[in-house]
Amino acid sequence: QQQVKQSPQSLIVQKGGISIINCAYENTAFDYFPWYQQFPGKGPALLIAIRPDVSEKKEGRFTISFNKSAKQFSLHIMDSQPGDSATYFCAASGYNTDKLIFGTGTRLQVFP
Amino acid sequence: GAVVSQHPSRVICKSGTSVKIECRSLDFQATTMFWYRQFPKQSLMLMATSNEGSKATYEQGVEKDKFLINHASLTLSTLTVTSAHPEDSSFYICSARVGGLANGETQYFGPGTRLLVL
C-alpha cells in the first residue's frame, strides 16, 4: 500500500515533443504528490507538485494531471528540450507525515 | 532559500574504515533531516529520519550500528558509515525539512555524496 508505481522506466522523445510519465498509488491517505528531476551525480530537485483538491497544475512547460478516483497522476513535459534529459521521480506523502515514498524513476532522453 | 549542502561530495575509502558525511541546512533551521541511499539507476530509499537532539529513527532493514546518525544542531546532521565494505558503495543523499507542519512538501535535498569503498 505504500508503493508508488512509475512508468515507463525509460523514455526517448524528440526535441519539441511531449514527454509523459505516469504514476499510480494505492494508499488513499496520500495527499501530496511531487515530481523530482535528478541529473547524474546530483541530488533530486523539486520540479512541480500537486494536492488532490485540483486535477491539474501547470508551471511553464511542466503539467501534472491528477486523477483521484483512479489514484493516478502524470507529468507532462511540453516542447521537450535536450536539457530536460534527466531521471524523473514521482513521489507521494501522507497527511502529517514527513516521509516521501518515491517511484522507481523514469530516465528521459530528449534528442535534438 | 532552503539550500542544503553535503560534504564531501565524493569519498573513496578502504574496506574496514569509517566515513563521515555531513549534511547542512545553510539558510534555515531543520528540526528534521532525512538520509537516503541510492544505488545506480535505482530510486531513493529512505534510510533514517533524524530529529535534532534525539535518536534517529531507522527504516526497516537498515543497521543502526552500521549507519550512525547524529543531529547535534538545527543545521547539521552527520551520517557515519562504520566499518565500510564494498557493498556500502552508493550515493548518499540527505534532505532537510523546513520548519512547520510535518509535510513532504517542505523537504529540500542536498547534492549527494558518492561513496566508493575499495
Short mmCIF file of C-alpha atoms in Angstrom, two decimals:
data_model
loop_
_atom_site.label_atom_id
_atom_site.label_comp_id
_atom_site.label_asym_id
_atom_site.label_seq_id
_atom_site.Cartn_x
_atom_site.Cartn_y
_atom_site.Cartn_z
CA GLN A 1 0.00 0.00 0.00
CA GLN A 2 2.99 2.25 0.48
CA GLN A 3 4.24 1.78 -3.07
CA VAL A 4 4.17 4.26 -5.88
CA LYS A 5 4.38 2.61 -9.27
CA GLN A 6 6.01 4.59 -12.06
CA SER A 7 6.17 4.02 -15.82
CA PRO A 8 7.81 3.93 -18.23
CA GLN A 9 11.26 3.02 -16.99
CA SER A 10 12.84 4.92 -19.85
CA LEU A 11 11.56 7.33 -22.47
CA ILE A 12 13.06 8.72 -25.65
CA VAL A 13 11.49 11.83 -27.12
CA GLN A 14 12.43 14.07 -29.99
CA LYS A 15 13.06 17.74 -29.31
CA GLY A 16 9.79 19.64 -29.31
CA GLY A 17 7.73 16.58 -28.46
CA ILE A 18 5.66 15.82 -25.38
CA SER A 19 7.09 13.60 -22.64
CA ILE A 20 4.55 11.79 -20.46
CA ILE A 21 5.38 9.88 -17.29
CA ASN A 22 2.77 8.09 -15.24
CA CYS A 23 2.47 7.13 -11.59
CA ALA A 24 -0.09 5.17 -9.62
CA TYR A 25 -0.62 4.71 -5.90
CA GLU A 26 -2.77 2.65 -3.58
CA ASN A 27 -2.73 4.50 -0.28
CA THR A 28 -5.70 6.86 -0.16
CA ALA A 29 -4.06 8.70 2.75
CA PHE A 30 -1.53 10.22 0.37
CA ASP A 31 -2.29 13.89 -0.15
CA TYR A 32 0.84 15.40 -1.65
CA PHE A 33 2.31 14.34 -4.98
CA PRO A 34 5.60 15.92 -6.09
CA TRP A 35 7.77 15.29 -9.10
CA TYR A 36 11.54 15.48 -8.82
CA GLN A 37 14.16 15.92 -11.52
CA GLN A 38 17.59 14.41 -11.00
CA PHE A 39 20.67 14.86 -13.15
CA PRO A 40 23.52 12.32 -12.96
CA GLY A 41 25.58 12.72 -9.81
CA LYS A 42 23.24 15.33 -8.34
CA GLY A 43 20.53 15.32 -5.72
CA PRO A 44 16.87 15.44 -6.77
CA ALA A 45 15.27 18.84 -7.22
CA LEU A 46 11.57 19.55 -6.80
CA LEU A 47 10.01 20.25 -10.18
CA ILE A 48 6.31 20.60 -9.52
CA ALA A 49 3.78 19.21 -7.05
CA ILE A 50 0.05 18.82 -6.67
CA ARG A 51 -2.54 18.12 -3.99
CA PRO A 52 -5.74 16.10 -4.55
CA ASP A 53 -8.03 19.12 -4.45
CA VAL A 54 -7.10 20.03 -8.03
CA SER A 55 -6.98 17.89 -11.16
CA GLU A 56 -4.25 19.76 -12.95
CA LYS A 57 -1.38 22.09 -12.22
CA LYS A 58 0.79 23.81 -14.78
CA GLU A 59 4.12 25.55 -14.35
CA GLY A 60 5.72 26.64 -17.58
CA ARG A 61 6.26 23.57 -19.78
CA PHE A 62 5.50 21.16 -16.94
CA THR A 63 1.99 19.98 -16.11
CA ILE A 64 0.75 17.49 -13.54
CA SER A 65 -2.55 15.75 -14.24
CA PHE A 66 -4.20 14.13 -11.24
CA ASN A 67 -6.99 11.55 -11.25
CA LYS A 68 -8.12 10.97 -7.69
CA SER A 69 -10.66 8.24 -8.47
CA ALA A 70 -8.11 6.25 -10.46
CA LYS A 71 -5.34 7.04 -7.96
CA GLN A 72 -3.06 8.09 -10.76
CA PHE A 73 -1.05 11.16 -11.61
CA SER A 74 1.18 12.05 -14.50
CA LEU A 75 3.81 14.53 -15.56
CA HIS A 76 3.64 16.11 -18.99
CA ILE A 77 6.63 17.97 -20.37
CA MET A 78 5.62 20.08 -23.34
CA ASP A 79 8.10 21.15 -26.02
CA SER A 80 10.71 18.79 -24.57
CA GLN A 81 14.28 20.03 -24.81
CA PRO A 82 17.65 18.21 -24.67
CA GLY A 83 18.26 19.98 -21.36
CA ASP A 84 15.27 18.10 -19.95
CA SER A 85 17.21 14.84 -20.29
CA ALA A 86 17.34 13.53 -16.73
CA THR A 87 15.74 10.99 -14.44
CA TYR A 88 12.31 11.91 -13.13
CA PHE A 89 10.83 10.56 -9.91
CA CYS A 90 7.28 10.84 -8.75
CA ALA A 91 6.64 10.67 -5.03
CA ALA A 92 3.80 10.71 -2.55
CA SER A 93 3.36 11.76 1.02
CA GLY A 94 0.54 11.46 3.51
CA TYR A 95 -1.10 13.96 5.83
CA ASN A 96 1.02 14.99 8.78
CA THR A 97 3.98 12.83 7.80
CA ASP A 98 7.43 13.73 6.61
CA LYS A 99 8.10 10.60 4.63
CA LEU A 100 8.20 10.73 0.87
CA ILE A 101 7.56 7.47 -0.97
CA PHE A 102 9.38 7.56 -4.30
CA GLY A 103 8.52 5.90 -7.57
CA THR A 104 11.12 3.83 -9.40
CA GLY A 105 12.16 6.62 -11.74
CA THR A 106 12.00 7.33 -15.47
CA ARG A 107 15.07 8.10 -17.48
CA LEU A 108 14.15 10.66 -20.13
CA GLN A 109 16.33 11.29 -23.15
CA VAL A 110 15.43 14.13 -25.49
CA PHE A 111 17.21 14.05 -28.83
CA PRO A 112 17.68 17.15 -30.98
CA GLY B 1 16.42 29.99 0.06
CA ALA B 2 16.24 26.47 1.54
CA VAL B 3 19.69 25.31 0.47
CA VAL B 4 21.09 22.02 1.75
CA SER B 5 24.75 21.16 1.37
CA GLN B 6 26.67 17.92 1.79
CA HIS B 7 30.32 17.27 2.42
CA PRO B 8 32.24 15.61 0.99
CA SER B 9 30.77 15.34 -2.50
CA ARG B 10 32.66 12.12 -3.07
CA VAL B 11 34.86 9.90 -0.97
CA ILE B 12 36.93 6.81 -1.60
CA CYS B 13 37.97 4.68 1.35
CA LYS B 14 39.43 1.31 2.12
CA SER B 15 37.29 -1.55 3.35
CA GLY B 16 37.01 -1.56 7.13
CA THR B 17 37.38 2.17 7.65
CA SER B 18 34.68 4.58 8.78
CA VAL B 19 33.42 7.51 6.74
CA LYS B 20 31.53 10.57 7.96
CA ILE B 21 29.19 12.54 5.72
CA GLU B 22 27.88 15.94 6.76
CA CYS B 23 24.55 17.47 5.82
CA ARG B 24 23.95 21.15 6.50
CA SER B 25 20.96 23.42 6.06
CA LEU B 26 22.57 26.70 5.02
CA ASP B 27 19.82 29.27 5.37
CA PHE B 28 17.23 27.69 7.61
CA GLN B 29 16.93 25.60 10.72
CA ALA B 30 15.99 22.00 10.15
CA THR B 31 14.40 20.16 13.03
CA THR B 32 14.22 17.05 10.88
CA MET B 33 16.69 15.69 8.37
CA PHE B 34 16.49 12.55 6.29
CA TRP B 35 19.13 10.23 4.90
CA TYR B 36 18.60 8.32 1.67
CA ARG B 37 20.68 5.84 -0.25
CA GLN B 38 20.52 5.49 -3.99
CA PHE B 39 22.15 2.68 -5.95
CA PRO B 40 22.92 3.21 -9.67
CA LYS B 41 19.80 3.54 -11.81
CA GLN B 42 17.57 2.97 -8.81
CA SER B 43 15.23 5.06 -6.74
CA LEU B 44 15.92 6.80 -3.45
CA MET B 45 15.49 4.60 -0.42
CA LEU B 46 14.93 6.26 2.92
CA MET B 47 17.43 5.02 5.50
CA ALA B 48 16.55 7.06 8.55
CA THR B 49 14.86 10.15 9.90
CA SER B 50 16.96 12.35 12.12
CA ASN B 51 15.46 14.75 14.64
CA GLU B 52 17.58 17.38 16.35
CA GLY B 53 18.56 16.37 19.85
CA SER B 54 17.07 12.88 19.73
CA LYS B 55 17.90 9.46 18.38
CA ALA B 56 17.36 8.77 14.73
CA THR B 57 14.54 6.55 13.54
CA TYR B 58 15.78 3.90 11.14
CA GLU B 59 13.80 2.24 8.40
CA GLN B 60 13.31 -1.50 8.48
CA GLY B 61 16.41 -3.36 7.33
CA VAL B 62 18.86 -0.51 7.96
CA GLU B 63 21.52 -1.37 10.55
CA LYS B 64 21.64 1.43 13.07
CA ASP B 65 25.02 0.30 14.40
CA LYS B 66 26.50 0.48 10.93
CA PHE B 67 24.96 3.77 9.87
CA LEU B 68 25.38 6.14 12.80
CA ILE B 69 23.37 9.33 12.59
CA ASN B 70 23.92 12.38 14.74
CA HIS B 71 21.77 15.50 14.58
CA ALA B 72 23.51 17.69 17.13
CA SER B 73 22.27 21.07 15.92
CA LEU B 74 19.42 22.55 13.92
CA THR B 75 21.68 22.96 10.89
CA LEU B 76 23.85 19.86 10.92
CA SER B 77 23.29 16.13 10.70
CA THR B 78 26.04 13.58 10.14
CA LEU B 79 25.95 10.05 8.79
CA THR B 80 28.87 7.81 9.70
CA VAL B 81 29.28 4.58 7.78
CA THR B 82 31.21 2.37 10.18
CA SER B 83 33.50 -0.43 9.02
CA ALA B 84 32.58 0.27 5.43
CA HIS B 85 32.55 -2.57 2.92
CA PRO B 86 32.31 -2.53 -0.88
CA GLU B 87 28.57 -3.23 -0.72
CA ASP B 88 28.15 0.09 1.11
CA SER B 89 29.31 1.90 -2.02
CA SER B 90 26.40 4.08 -3.04
CA PHE B 91 25.12 7.61 -3.47
CA TYR B 92 24.02 9.02 -0.13
CA ILE B 93 21.60 11.94 -0.17
CA CYS B 94 20.29 13.95 2.72
CA SER B 95 17.28 16.20 2.87
CA ALA B 96 16.10 18.72 5.41
CA ARG B 97 12.63 19.76 6.38
CA VAL B 98 11.81 23.41 6.70
CA GLY B 99 10.03 24.04 9.99
CA GLY B 100 6.32 23.81 10.35
CA LEU B 101 3.75 21.11 9.93
CA ALA B 102 5.19 17.72 9.10
CA ASN B 103 4.67 17.57 5.39
CA GLY B 104 6.57 16.11 2.48
CA GLU B 105 6.14 19.44 0.78
CA THR B 106 8.80 21.10 2.89
CA GLN B 107 11.67 18.70 2.21
CA TYR B 108 14.77 20.03 0.40
CA PHE B 109 17.51 17.76 -0.88
CA GLY B 110 21.27 18.02 -0.75
CA PRO B 111 23.53 17.37 -3.74
CA GLY B 112 24.53 13.89 -2.57
CA THR B 113 27.78 12.15 -1.58
CA ARG B 114 29.27 9.41 -3.71
CA LEU B 115 30.92 6.75 -1.52
CA LEU B 116 33.23 4.19 -3.06
CA VAL B 117 34.65 1.51 -0.78
CA LEU B 118 37.61 -0.39 -2.18
#
